[in-house]
Amino acid sequence: MPKISESEWEIMKTVWRENPLTAEQIVQQLPKDTEWSDQTVRTFINRLMKKRALGYHKSGRSYQYYPLISEKECVRAESKSFLNRVFNGAAGLMMTNFLEETQLSDKEIERLQQILTEKQGRDPQDPSRP
Amino acid sequence: MPKISESEWEIMKTVWRENPLTAEQIVQQLPKDTEWSDQTVRTFINRLMKKRALGYHKSGRSYQYYPLISEKECVRAESKSFLNRVFNGAAGLMMTNFLEETQLSDKEIERLQQILTEKQGRDPQDPSRP
DNA sequence: AATCAACTATTACAAATGTAAATATAACCC
DNA sequence: GGGTTATATTTACATTTGTAATAGTTGATT
């Protein structure tokens, strides 16, 4: 799993959301507050190709880029890294911390409670069988 | 809030856990699997001083280092950065994701449920008054 | 006081990252 | 087919990070 830098994450998120995309489309679909020049974005795209995080196929004069690695995998890797760096890997601690610091809507709270209830009492070694 | 790199986080976590500490003590208290040379650790300490994340007072021939920034603040900043980078700032999404991917003990699940119950139904604009 | 040993401070250097300019390439228009 | 121009590729350069080695300082020792 290649290491994706902060800036590169913006590119990847855009391409995950919709693909394939040309470089120009990527530029357009980045958050409006992004202040990178076109060339900068193209540099990031290129680095992601070198890392084998993006692939492409030609289309006319330009390329159409698409992800070679899944968002799920990247999210998982990045989450793990964050968890270890900041909370020494203690997921429970991390979550109590987030819950305490974060404002959540009632809807979200219910959703979380539902997930927790489902998890509860299940054999930890066999999550598929309640 | 200075940006703390991955390696620097290890130093800070050690010093937050107990302080003040001399450089040598920091070296000793790092996780056993850390393979940095003494000099490397001292480099990190120095960079943290430049960033004003660590302070010191002299003690005999060596320094005793202590944190100038709180763990809470750093955790908050790093969490926010992670949340934005990976989940576009959507804390609810982040937490459902973590809950689904993470194995938690029944104890931890109960603790989380308790926090959720406490949060529930409270005025989001005035968390102090239930 | 001169020396030694332990620390700290400075310097080094490669890789990654942020930010882009310059150059090469190739598709499209005439 | 040749020029134009949009795209991609290469090159550039400063900063940060990882990883130390080397040089400088100072309290301790004889």
PDB file of C-alpha atoms (C1' of nucleotides) in Angstrom:
ATOM      1  CA  MET A   1       0.000   0.000   0.000  1.00  0.00           C
ATOM      2  CA  PRO A   2       1.702   3.229  -1.131  1.00  0.00           C
ATOM      3  CA  LYS A   3       1.884   6.167   1.233  1.00  0.00           C
ATOM      4  CA  ILE A   4      -0.487   8.883   0.086  1.00  0.00           C
ATOM      5  CA  SER A   5       0.411  12.408   1.135  1.00  0.00           C
ATOM      6  CA  GLU A   6      -2.067  14.998   2.313  1.00  0.00           C
ATOM      7  CA  SER A   7      -2.322  16.720  -1.055  1.00  0.00           C
ATOM      8  CA  GLU A   8      -2.465  13.463  -2.898  1.00  0.00           C
ATOM      9  CA  TRP A   9      -5.429  12.457  -0.767  1.00  0.00           C
ATOM     10  CA  GLU A  10      -7.423  15.309  -2.266  1.00  0.00           C
ATOM     11  CA  ILE A  11      -6.751  13.973  -5.730  1.00  0.00           C
ATOM     12  CA  MET A  12      -7.593  10.425  -4.755  1.00  0.00           C
ATOM     13  CA  LYS A  13     -10.836  11.414  -3.073  1.00  0.00           C
ATOM     14  CA  THR A  14     -11.883  13.217  -6.226  1.00  0.00           C
ATOM     15  CA  VAL A  15     -11.116  10.248  -8.422  1.00  0.00           C
ATOM     16  CA  TRP A  16     -12.780   7.808  -6.067  1.00  0.00           C
ATOM     17  CA  ARG A  17     -15.926   9.868  -6.086  1.00  0.00           C
ATOM     18  CA  GLU A  18     -16.133   9.648  -9.855  1.00  0.00           C
ATOM     19  CA  ASN A  19     -13.968   8.083 -12.494  1.00  0.00           C
ATOM     20  CA  PRO A  20     -12.430   7.991 -14.920  1.00  0.00           C
ATOM     21  CA  LEU A  21     -11.587  11.679 -14.997  1.00  0.00           C
ATOM     22  CA  THR A  22      -9.231  13.737 -17.111  1.00  0.00           C
ATOM     23  CA  ALA A  23      -6.675  15.968 -15.420  1.00  0.00           C
ATOM     24  CA  GLU A  24      -8.786  18.956 -16.256  1.00  0.00           C
ATOM     25  CA  GLN A  25     -11.864  17.388 -14.732  1.00  0.00           C
ATOM     26  CA  ILE A  26      -9.918  16.597 -11.612  1.00  0.00           C
ATOM     27  CA  VAL A  27      -8.846  20.210 -11.355  1.00  0.00           C
ATOM     28  CA  GLN A  28     -12.449  21.306 -11.717  1.00  0.00           C
ATOM     29  CA  GLN A  29     -13.828  18.876  -9.208  1.00  0.00           C
ATOM     30  CA  LEU A  30     -11.387  19.637  -6.427  1.00  0.00           C
ATOM     31  CA  PRO A  31     -12.920  21.577  -3.531  1.00  0.00           C
ATOM     32  CA  LYS A  32     -13.434  25.188  -4.619  1.00  0.00           C
ATOM     33  CA  ASP A  33     -11.078  26.472  -1.954  1.00  0.00           C
ATOM     34  CA  THR A  34      -8.138  24.563  -3.397  1.00  0.00           C
ATOM     35  CA  GLU A  35      -5.562  27.023  -4.652  1.00  0.00           C
ATOM     36  CA  TRP A  36      -3.267  24.777  -6.618  1.00  0.00           C
ATOM     37  CA  SER A  37      -2.200  25.686 -10.112  1.00  0.00           C
ATOM     38  CA  ASP A  38      -3.020  23.242 -12.893  1.00  0.00           C
ATOM     39  CA  GLN A  39       0.601  22.207 -13.041  1.00  0.00           C
ATOM     40  CA  THR A  40       0.641  21.422  -9.364  1.00  0.00           C
ATOM     41  CA  VAL A  41      -2.351  19.163  -9.714  1.00  0.00           C
ATOM     42  CA  ARG A  42      -0.737  17.423 -12.663  1.00  0.00           C
ATOM     43  CA  THR A  43       2.378  16.874 -10.581  1.00  0.00           C
ATOM     44  CA  PHE A  44       0.309  15.196  -7.901  1.00  0.00           C
ATOM     45  CA  ILE A  45      -1.408  13.055 -10.496  1.00  0.00           C
ATOM     46  CA  ASN A  46       1.950  12.007 -11.849  1.00  0.00           C
ATOM     47  CA  ARG A  47       3.282  11.091  -8.464  1.00  0.00           C
ATOM     48  CA  LEU A  48       0.199   9.015  -7.853  1.00  0.00           C
ATOM     49  CA  MET A  49       0.819   7.206 -11.116  1.00  0.00           C
ATOM     50  CA  LYS A  50       4.408   6.515 -10.079  1.00  0.00           C
ATOM     51  CA  LYS A  51       3.083   5.128  -6.827  1.00  0.00           C
ATOM     52  CA  ARG A  52       0.672   3.001  -8.813  1.00  0.00           C
ATOM     53  CA  ALA A  53      -2.293   4.563  -7.064  1.00  0.00           C
ATOM     54  CA  LEU A  54      -3.749   5.862 -10.327  1.00  0.00           C
ATOM     55  CA  GLY A  55      -3.905   4.313 -13.755  1.00  0.00           C
ATOM     56  CA  TYR A  56      -5.071   5.784 -17.047  1.00  0.00           C
ATOM     57  CA  HIS A  57      -6.199   5.074 -20.522  1.00  0.00           C
ATOM     58  CA  LYS A  58      -5.839   7.461 -23.390  1.00  0.00           C
ATOM     59  CA  SER A  59      -8.769   9.340 -24.706  1.00  0.00           C
ATOM     60  CA  GLY A  60      -8.092  11.782 -27.512  1.00  0.00           C
ATOM     61  CA  ARG A  61      -5.337  14.136 -26.570  1.00  0.00           C
ATOM     62  CA  SER A  62      -5.674  13.577 -22.856  1.00  0.00           C
ATOM     63  CA  TYR A  63      -5.661  10.770 -20.347  1.00  0.00           C
ATOM     64  CA  GLN A  64      -8.479   9.518 -18.254  1.00  0.00           C
ATOM     65  CA  TYR A  65      -7.387   8.561 -14.808  1.00  0.00           C
ATOM     66  CA  TYR A  66      -8.899   5.984 -12.532  1.00  0.00           C
ATOM     67  CA  PRO A  67      -7.933   4.559  -9.140  1.00  0.00           C
ATOM     68  CA  LEU A  68      -5.766   1.477  -8.885  1.00  0.00           C
ATOM     69  CA  ILE A  69      -6.211   1.222  -5.147  1.00  0.00           C
ATOM     70  CA  SER A  70      -9.516   1.184  -3.337  1.00  0.00           C
ATOM     71  CA  GLU A  71     -10.720   3.880  -1.018  1.00  0.00           C
ATOM     72  CA  LYS A  72     -11.546   1.271   1.583  1.00  0.00           C
ATOM     73  CA  GLU A  73      -7.998   0.002   1.723  1.00  0.00           C
ATOM     74  CA  CYS A  74      -6.555   3.490   1.922  1.00  0.00           C
ATOM     75  CA  VAL A  75      -8.966   4.554   4.604  1.00  0.00           C
ATOM     76  CA  ARG A  76      -8.107   1.467   6.562  1.00  0.00           C
ATOM     77  CA  ALA A  77      -4.360   2.034   6.263  1.00  0.00           C
ATOM     78  CA  GLU A  78      -4.592   5.690   7.127  1.00  0.00           C
ATOM     79  CA  SER A  79      -6.873   4.983  10.063  1.00  0.00           C
ATOM     80  CA  LYS A  80      -4.483   2.422  11.415  1.00  0.00           C
ATOM     81  CA  SER A  81      -1.582   4.801  11.103  1.00  0.00           C
ATOM     82  CA  PHE A  82      -3.521   7.535  12.859  1.00  0.00           C
ATOM     83  CA  LEU A  83      -4.670   5.211  15.595  1.00  0.00           C
ATOM     84  CA  ASN A  84      -1.144   4.051  16.310  1.00  0.00           C
ATOM     85  CA  ARG A  85       0.443   7.459  16.095  1.00  0.00           C
ATOM     86  CA  VAL A  86      -2.030   9.284  18.295  1.00  0.00           C
ATOM     87  CA  PHE A  87      -3.650   6.658  20.499  1.00  0.00           C
ATOM     88  CA  ASN A  88      -1.039   3.914  20.589  1.00  0.00           C
ATOM     89  CA  GLY A  89      -3.488   1.705  18.792  1.00  0.00           C
ATOM     90  CA  ALA A  90      -6.190   1.917  21.457  1.00  0.00           C
ATOM     91  CA  ALA A  91      -9.348   2.055  19.370  1.00  0.00           C
ATOM     92  CA  GLY A  92     -11.681   2.224  22.340  1.00  0.00           C
ATOM     93  CA  LEU A  93      -9.877   5.195  23.779  1.00  0.00           C
ATOM     94  CA  MET A  94      -9.885   6.863  20.420  1.00  0.00           C
ATOM     95  CA  MET A  95     -13.594   6.478  20.046  1.00  0.00           C
ATOM     96  CA  THR A  96     -14.567   7.645  23.500  1.00  0.00           C
ATOM     97  CA  ASN A  97     -12.347  10.619  22.832  1.00  0.00           C
ATOM     98  CA  PHE A  98     -14.024  11.393  19.540  1.00  0.00           C
ATOM     99  CA  LEU A  99     -17.460  10.927  20.965  1.00  0.00           C
ATOM    100  CA  GLU A 100     -16.717  13.338  23.744  1.00  0.00           C
ATOM    101  CA  GLU A 101     -15.215  15.986  21.505  1.00  0.00           C
ATOM    102  CA  THR A 102     -17.594  15.759  18.613  1.00  0.00           C
ATOM    103  CA  GLN A 103     -20.992  17.229  18.088  1.00  0.00           C
ATOM    104  CA  LEU A 104     -23.269  14.625  16.566  1.00  0.00           C
ATOM    105  CA  SER A 105     -26.842  14.811  15.367  1.00  0.00           C
ATOM    106  CA  ASP A 106     -29.463  12.647  17.041  1.00  0.00           C
ATOM    107  CA  LYS A 107     -29.704  10.695  13.839  1.00  0.00           C
ATOM    108  CA  GLU A 108     -25.999   9.907  13.942  1.00  0.00           C
ATOM    109  CA  ILE A 109     -26.147   8.999  17.591  1.00  0.00           C
ATOM    110  CA  GLU A 110     -28.938   6.546  16.913  1.00  0.00           C
ATOM    111  CA  ARG A 111     -27.056   5.025  14.044  1.00  0.00           C
ATOM    112  CA  LEU A 112     -24.022   4.500  16.237  1.00  0.00           C
ATOM    113  CA  GLN A 113     -26.114   3.007  19.011  1.00  0.00           C
ATOM    114  CA  GLN A 114     -27.640   0.632  16.544  1.00  0.00           C
ATOM    115  CA  ILE A 115     -24.238  -0.559  15.371  1.00  0.00           C
ATOM    116  CA  LEU A 116     -23.100  -0.974  18.944  1.00  0.00           C
ATOM    117  CA  THR A 117     -26.144  -2.987  19.867  1.00  0.00           C
ATOM    118  CA  GLU A 118     -25.567  -5.245  16.912  1.00  0.00           C
ATOM    119  CA  LYS A 119     -21.983  -5.794  17.916  1.00  0.00           C
ATOM    120  CA  GLN A 120     -22.833  -6.432  21.498  1.00  0.00           C
ATOM    121  CA  GLY A 121     -22.679  -9.957  22.803  1.00  0.00           C
ATOM    122  CA  ARG A 122     -21.528 -11.371  19.524  1.00  0.00           C
ATOM    123  CA  ASP A 123     -18.679 -13.852  19.484  1.00  0.00           C
ATOM    124  CA  PRO A 124     -15.681 -11.647  18.783  1.00  0.00           C
ATOM    125  CA  GLN A 125     -14.072 -14.479  16.821  1.00  0.00           C
ATOM    126  CA  ASP A 126     -17.061 -15.019  14.581  1.00  0.00           C
ATOM    127  CA  PRO A 127     -18.731 -11.722  13.778  1.00  0.00           C
ATOM    128  CA  SER A 128     -20.748 -13.308  10.971  1.00  0.00           C
ATOM    129  CA  ARG A 129     -22.881 -15.413  13.304  1.00  0.00           C
ATOM    130  CA  PRO A 130     -24.892 -13.412  15.840  1.00  0.00           C
TER     131      PRO A 130
ATOM    132  CA  MET B   1      -0.033  24.626  16.901  1.00  0.00           C
ATOM    133  CA  PRO B   2       3.158  23.269  15.352  1.00  0.00           C
ATOM    134  CA  LYS B   3       2.997  20.314  13.013  1.00  0.00           C
ATOM    135  CA  ILE B   4       4.368  17.212  14.733  1.00  0.00           C
ATOM    136  CA  SER B   5       5.786  14.537  12.480  1.00  0.00           C
ATOM    137  CA  GLU B   6       5.286  10.816  12.955  1.00  0.00           C
ATOM    138  CA  SER B   7       8.639  10.295  14.678  1.00  0.00           C
ATOM    139  CA  GLU B   8       8.238  13.389  16.756  1.00  0.00           C
ATOM    140  CA  TRP B   9       4.942  12.035  18.035  1.00  0.00           C
ATOM    141  CA  GLU B  10       6.790   9.159  19.659  1.00  0.00           C
ATOM    142  CA  ILE B  11       8.959  11.610  21.548  1.00  0.00           C
ATOM    143  CA  MET B  12       6.024  13.736  22.611  1.00  0.00           C
ATOM    144  CA  LYS B  13       4.010  10.764  23.797  1.00  0.00           C
ATOM    145  CA  THR B  14       6.927   9.705  25.958  1.00  0.00           C
ATOM    146  CA  VAL B  15       7.308  13.132  27.474  1.00  0.00           C
ATOM    147  CA  TRP B  16       3.594  13.547  28.015  1.00  0.00           C
ATOM    148  CA  ARG B  17       3.472  10.268  29.872  1.00  0.00           C
ATOM    149  CA  GLU B  18       6.117  11.458  32.316  1.00  0.00           C
ATOM    150  CA  ASN B  19       8.130  14.619  32.645  1.00  0.00           C
ATOM    151  CA  PRO B  20      10.513  16.221  32.911  1.00  0.00           C
ATOM    152  CA  LEU B  21      12.851  13.715  31.315  1.00  0.00           C
ATOM    153  CA  THR B  22      16.460  13.918  30.192  1.00  0.00           C
ATOM    154  CA  ALA B  23      17.353  12.930  26.652  1.00  0.00           C
ATOM    155  CA  GLU B  24      18.747   9.692  27.941  1.00  0.00           C
ATOM    156  CA  GLN B  25      15.570   8.896  29.811  1.00  0.00           C
ATOM    157  CA  ILE B  26      13.546   9.615  26.724  1.00  0.00           C
ATOM    158  CA  VAL B  27      15.689   7.190  24.761  1.00  0.00           C
ATOM    159  CA  GLN B  28      15.128   4.544  27.406  1.00  0.00           C
ATOM    160  CA  GLN B  29      11.404   5.042  27.641  1.00  0.00           C
ATOM    161  CA  LEU B  30      10.675   4.877  23.949  1.00  0.00           C
ATOM    162  CA  PRO B  31       8.900   1.678  22.885  1.00  0.00           C
ATOM    163  CA  LYS B  32      11.421  -1.188  22.914  1.00  0.00           C
ATOM    164  CA  ASP B  33      11.037  -1.797  19.209  1.00  0.00           C
ATOM    165  CA  THR B  34      12.252   1.696  18.338  1.00  0.00           C
ATOM    166  CA  GLU B  35      15.519   1.423  16.460  1.00  0.00           C
ATOM    167  CA  TRP B  36      16.717   5.001  16.479  1.00  0.00           C
ATOM    168  CA  SER B  37      20.256   5.870  17.460  1.00  0.00           C
ATOM    169  CA  ASP B  38      20.737   8.227  20.386  1.00  0.00           C
ATOM    170  CA  GLN B  39      21.700  10.973  18.003  1.00  0.00           C
ATOM    171  CA  THR B  40      18.550  10.529  16.027  1.00  0.00           C
ATOM    172  CA  VAL B  41      16.440  10.891  19.117  1.00  0.00           C
ATOM    173  CA  ARG B  42      18.367  13.997  20.091  1.00  0.00           C
ATOM    174  CA  THR B  43      17.725  15.422  16.653  1.00  0.00           C
ATOM    175  CA  PHE B  44      14.016  14.915  17.116  1.00  0.00           C
ATOM    176  CA  ILE B  45      14.165  16.522  20.536  1.00  0.00           C
ATOM    177  CA  ASN B  46      15.947  19.493  19.056  1.00  0.00           C
ATOM    178  CA  ARG B  47      13.438  19.907  16.296  1.00  0.00           C
ATOM    179  CA  LEU B  48      10.664  19.801  18.856  1.00  0.00           C
ATOM    180  CA  MET B  49      12.412  22.545  20.779  1.00  0.00           C
ATOM    181  CA  LYS B  50      12.676  24.633  17.614  1.00  0.00           C
ATOM    182  CA  LYS B  51       8.971  24.092  17.085  1.00  0.00           C
ATOM    183  CA  ARG B  52       8.394  25.154  20.668  1.00  0.00           C
ATOM    184  CA  ALA B  53       6.749  21.867  21.501  1.00  0.00           C
ATOM    185  CA  LEU B  54       9.317  21.039  24.158  1.00  0.00           C
ATOM    186  CA  GLY B  55      11.031  23.231  26.724  1.00  0.00           C
ATOM    187  CA  TYR B  56      13.832  22.422  29.118  1.00  0.00           C
ATOM    188  CA  HIS B  57      15.645  23.477  32.218  1.00  0.00           C
ATOM    189  CA  LYS B  58      19.217  22.652  32.974  1.00  0.00           C
ATOM    190  CA  SER B  59      20.038  20.011  35.490  1.00  0.00           C
ATOM    191  CA  GLY B  60      23.720  19.315  36.002  1.00  0.00           C
ATOM    192  CA  ARG B  61      25.338  18.615  32.689  1.00  0.00           C
ATOM    193  CA  SER B  62      22.118  17.679  30.914  1.00  0.00           C
ATOM    194  CA  TYR B  63      18.724  19.112  30.176  1.00  0.00           C
ATOM    195  CA  GLN B  64      15.378  18.040  31.440  1.00  0.00           C
ATOM    196  CA  TYR B  65      12.706  18.340  28.839  1.00  0.00           C
ATOM    197  CA  TYR B  66       9.036  18.942  29.358  1.00  0.00           C
ATOM    198  CA  PRO B  67       6.103  19.574  27.018  1.00  0.00           C
ATOM    199  CA  LEU B  68       5.121  23.092  26.058  1.00  0.00           C
ATOM    200  CA  ILE B  69       2.004  21.952  24.256  1.00  0.00           C
ATOM    201  CA  SER B  70      -0.658  19.743  25.746  1.00  0.00           C
ATOM    202  CA  GLU B  71      -1.453  16.280  24.558  1.00  0.00           C
ATOM    203  CA  LYS B  72      -5.111  17.188  24.379  1.00  0.00           C
ATOM    204  CA  GLU B  73      -4.489  20.011  21.957  1.00  0.00           C
ATOM    205  CA  CYS B  74      -2.250  17.889  19.796  1.00  0.00           C
ATOM    206  CA  VAL B  75      -4.653  15.010  19.738  1.00  0.00           C
ATOM    207  CA  ARG B  76      -7.415  17.372  18.793  1.00  0.00           C
ATOM    208  CA  ALA B  77      -5.414  18.948  15.985  1.00  0.00           C
ATOM    209  CA  GLU B  78      -4.238  15.636  14.620  1.00  0.00           C
ATOM    210  CA  SER B  79      -7.719  14.184  14.827  1.00  0.00           C
ATOM    211  CA  LYS B  80      -9.148  17.098  12.944  1.00  0.00           C
ATOM    212  CA  SER B  81      -6.514  16.793  10.262  1.00  0.00           C
ATOM    213  CA  PHE B  82      -7.170  13.079   9.925  1.00  0.00           C
ATOM    214  CA  LEU B  83     -10.903  13.584   9.848  1.00  0.00           C
ATOM    215  CA  ASN B  84     -10.664  16.140   7.091  1.00  0.00           C
ATOM    216  CA  ARG B  85      -8.102  14.305   5.036  1.00  0.00           C
ATOM    217  CA  VAL B  86      -9.794  10.926   5.111  1.00  0.00           C
ATOM    218  CA  PHE B  87     -13.475  11.567   5.775  1.00  0.00           C
ATOM    219  CA  ASN B  88     -13.945  15.120   4.530  1.00  0.00           C
ATOM    220  CA  GLY B  89     -14.698  16.114   8.066  1.00  0.00           C
ATOM    221  CA  ALA B  90     -17.667  13.802   8.481  1.00  0.00           C
ATOM    222  CA  ALA B  91     -17.254  12.607  12.056  1.00  0.00           C
ATOM    223  CA  GLY B  92     -20.346  10.441  12.030  1.00  0.00           C
ATOM    224  CA  LEU B  93     -19.177   8.586   8.967  1.00  0.00           C
ATOM    225  CA  MET B  94     -15.767   8.189  10.481  1.00  0.00           C
ATOM    226  CA  MET B  95     -17.149   6.655  13.614  1.00  0.00           C
ATOM    227  CA  THR B  96     -19.528   4.246  11.963  1.00  0.00           C
ATOM    228  CA  ASN B  97     -16.612   3.195   9.835  1.00  0.00           C
ATOM    229  CA  PHE B  98     -14.391   2.622  12.814  1.00  0.00           C
ATOM    230  CA  LEU B  99     -17.085   0.793  14.707  1.00  0.00           C
ATOM    231  CA  GLU B 100     -17.634  -1.541  11.810  1.00  0.00           C
ATOM    232  CA  GLU B 101     -13.968  -2.241  11.241  1.00  0.00           C
ATOM    233  CA  THR B 102     -12.823  -2.481  14.823  1.00  0.00           C
ATOM    234  CA  GLN B 103     -13.015  -5.293  17.301  1.00  0.00           C
ATOM    235  CA  LEU B 104     -14.132  -3.941  20.658  1.00  0.00           C
ATOM    236  CA  SER B 105     -14.558  -5.613  24.006  1.00  0.00           C
ATOM    237  CA  ASP B 106     -17.999  -5.732  25.605  1.00  0.00           C
ATOM    238  CA  LYS B 107     -16.686  -3.382  28.233  1.00  0.00           C
ATOM    239  CA  GLU B 108     -15.697  -0.828  25.618  1.00  0.00           C
ATOM    240  CA  ILE B 109     -18.977  -1.213  23.816  1.00  0.00           C
ATOM    241  CA  GLU B 110     -20.862  -0.491  27.012  1.00  0.00           C
ATOM    242  CA  ARG B 111     -18.743   2.527  27.712  1.00  0.00           C
ATOM    243  CA  LEU B 112     -19.464   3.909  24.274  1.00  0.00           C
ATOM    244  CA  GLN B 113     -23.160   3.249  24.639  1.00  0.00           C
ATOM    245  CA  GLN B 114     -23.144   5.067  27.911  1.00  0.00           C
ATOM    246  CA  ILE B 115     -21.531   8.124  26.373  1.00  0.00           C
ATOM    247  CA  LEU B 116     -23.996   8.045  23.513  1.00  0.00           C
ATOM    248  CA  THR B 117     -26.949   7.820  25.851  1.00  0.00           C
ATOM    249  CA  GLU B 118     -25.665  10.794  27.783  1.00  0.00           C
ATOM    250  CA  LYS B 119     -25.272  12.816  24.632  1.00  0.00           C
ATOM    251  CA  GLN B 120     -28.672  11.921  23.330  1.00  0.00           C
ATOM    252  CA  GLY B 121     -31.420  14.458  23.402  1.00  0.00           C
ATOM    253  CA  ARG B 122     -29.220  17.153  24.790  1.00  0.00           C
ATOM    254  CA  ASP B 123     -29.328  20.606  23.266  1.00  0.00           C
ATOM    255  CA  PRO B 124     -26.486  20.553  20.785  1.00  0.00           C
ATOM    256  CA  GLN B 125     -25.828  24.220  21.391  1.00  0.00           C
ATOM    257  CA  ASP B 126     -25.584  23.819  25.136  1.00  0.00           C
ATOM    258  CA  PRO B 127     -23.914  20.546  26.028  1.00  0.00           C
ATOM    259  CA  SER B 128     -23.419  21.663  29.625  1.00  0.00           C
ATOM    260  CA  ARG B 129     -27.103  21.637  30.447  1.00  0.00           C
ATOM    261  CA  PRO B 130     -28.756  18.245  30.012  1.00  0.00           C
TER     262      PRO B 130
ATOM    263  C1'  DA C   1      44.145  24.425  35.674  1.00  0.00           C
ATOM    264  C1'  DA C   2      44.087  20.967  32.127  1.00  0.00           C
ATOM    265  C1'  DT C   3      41.710  17.127  30.637  1.00  0.00           C
ATOM    266  C1'  DC C   4      38.021  13.990  30.004  1.00  0.00           C
ATOM    267  C1'  DA C   5      33.546  12.598  29.423  1.00  0.00           C
ATOM    268  C1'  DA C   6      28.927  13.589  28.720  1.00  0.00           C
ATOM    269  C1'  DC C   7      25.798  16.502  26.587  1.00  0.00           C
ATOM    270  C1'  DT C   8      24.167  19.653  23.354  1.00  0.00           C
ATOM    271  C1'  DA C   9      24.433  22.055  18.893  1.00  0.00           C
ATOM    272  C1'  DT C  10      25.680  22.144  14.151  1.00  0.00           C
ATOM    273  C1'  DT C  11      26.092  20.089   9.896  1.00  0.00           C
ATOM    274  C1'  DA C  12      25.038  16.384   6.391  1.00  0.00           C
ATOM    275  C1'  DC C  13      22.540  14.120   3.199  1.00  0.00           C
ATOM    276  C1'  DA C  14      18.878  11.502   0.894  1.00  0.00           C
ATOM    277  C1'  DA C  15      13.872  10.956   0.270  1.00  0.00           C
ATOM    278  C1'  DA C  16       9.330  12.926   0.362  1.00  0.00           C
ATOM    279  C1'  DT C  17       6.384  16.872  -0.205  1.00  0.00           C
ATOM    280  C1'  DG C  18       4.555  21.294  -1.817  1.00  0.00           C
ATOM    281  C1'  DT C  19       4.636  24.226  -5.506  1.00  0.00           C
ATOM    282  C1'  DA C  20       5.360  25.117 -10.092  1.00  0.00           C
ATOM    283  C1'  DA C  21       8.019  26.443 -14.639  1.00  0.00           C
ATOM    284  C1'  DA C  22      10.009  24.665 -18.815  1.00  0.00           C
ATOM    285  C1'  DT C  23      10.009  21.324 -22.336  1.00  0.00           C
ATOM    286  C1'  DA C  24       8.471  17.705 -25.138  1.00  0.00           C
ATOM    287  C1'  DT C  25       4.608  15.391 -27.618  1.00  0.00           C
ATOM    288  C1'  DA C  26       1.005  14.481 -30.106  1.00  0.00           C
ATOM    289  C1'  DA C  27      -3.852  15.465 -31.713  1.00  0.00           C
ATOM    290  C1'  DC C  28      -6.460  18.558 -34.301  1.00  0.00           C
ATOM    291  C1'  DC C  29      -7.270  22.170 -37.677  1.00  0.00           C
ATOM    292  C1'  DC C  30      -6.390  24.191 -42.082  1.00  0.00           C
TER     293       DC C  30
ATOM    294  C1'  DG D   1       1.513  17.736 -43.952  1.00  0.00           C
ATOM    295  C1'  DG D   2       2.738  21.703 -40.926  1.00  0.00           C
ATOM    296  C1'  DG D   3       1.596  24.717 -37.397  1.00  0.00           C
ATOM    297  C1'  DT D   4      -0.938  25.423 -33.097  1.00  0.00           C
ATOM    298  C1'  DT D   5      -2.039  24.228 -28.819  1.00  0.00           C
ATOM    299  C1'  DA D   6      -3.645  21.303 -25.213  1.00  0.00           C
ATOM    300  C1'  DT D   7      -1.518  17.595 -22.529  1.00  0.00           C
ATOM    301  C1'  DA D   8       1.847  15.141 -20.541  1.00  0.00           C
ATOM    302  C1'  DT D   9       6.748  14.659 -19.024  1.00  0.00           C
ATOM    303  C1'  DT D  10      10.886  16.501 -17.170  1.00  0.00           C
ATOM    304  C1'  DT D  11      13.202  19.528 -14.421  1.00  0.00           C
ATOM    305  C1'  DA D  12      13.488  22.861 -10.459  1.00  0.00           C
ATOM    306  C1'  DC D  13      13.778  24.278  -5.990  1.00  0.00           C
ATOM    307  C1'  DA D  14      12.652  25.086  -1.077  1.00  0.00           C
ATOM    308  C1'  DT D  15      10.974  22.687   3.121  1.00  0.00           C
ATOM    309  C1'  DT D  16      10.190  18.795   5.981  1.00  0.00           C
ATOM    310  C1'  DT D  17      11.401  14.382   7.561  1.00  0.00           C
ATOM    311  C1'  DG D  18      14.309  10.413   8.652  1.00  0.00           C
ATOM    312  C1'  DT D  19      18.671   9.182   9.946  1.00  0.00           C
ATOM    313  C1'  DA D  20      22.960  10.293  11.768  1.00  0.00           C
ATOM    314  C1'  DA D  21      28.026  11.947  12.158  1.00  0.00           C
ATOM    315  C1'  DT D  22      30.838  15.570  13.747  1.00  0.00           C
ATOM    316  C1'  DA D  23      31.966  19.557  16.279  1.00  0.00           C
ATOM    317  C1'  DG D  24      31.507  22.459  20.261  1.00  0.00           C
ATOM    318  C1'  DT D  25      30.680  23.153  25.416  1.00  0.00           C
ATOM    319  C1'  DT D  26      30.720  22.488  30.075  1.00  0.00           C
ATOM    320  C1'  DG D  27      30.494  20.143  34.460  1.00  0.00           C
ATOM    321  C1'  DA D  28      33.377  16.781  36.731  1.00  0.00           C
ATOM    322  C1'  DT D  29      38.028  14.783  37.811  1.00  0.00           C
ATOM    323  C1'  DT D  30      42.775  14.705  39.011  1.00  0.00           C
TER     324       DT D  30
END
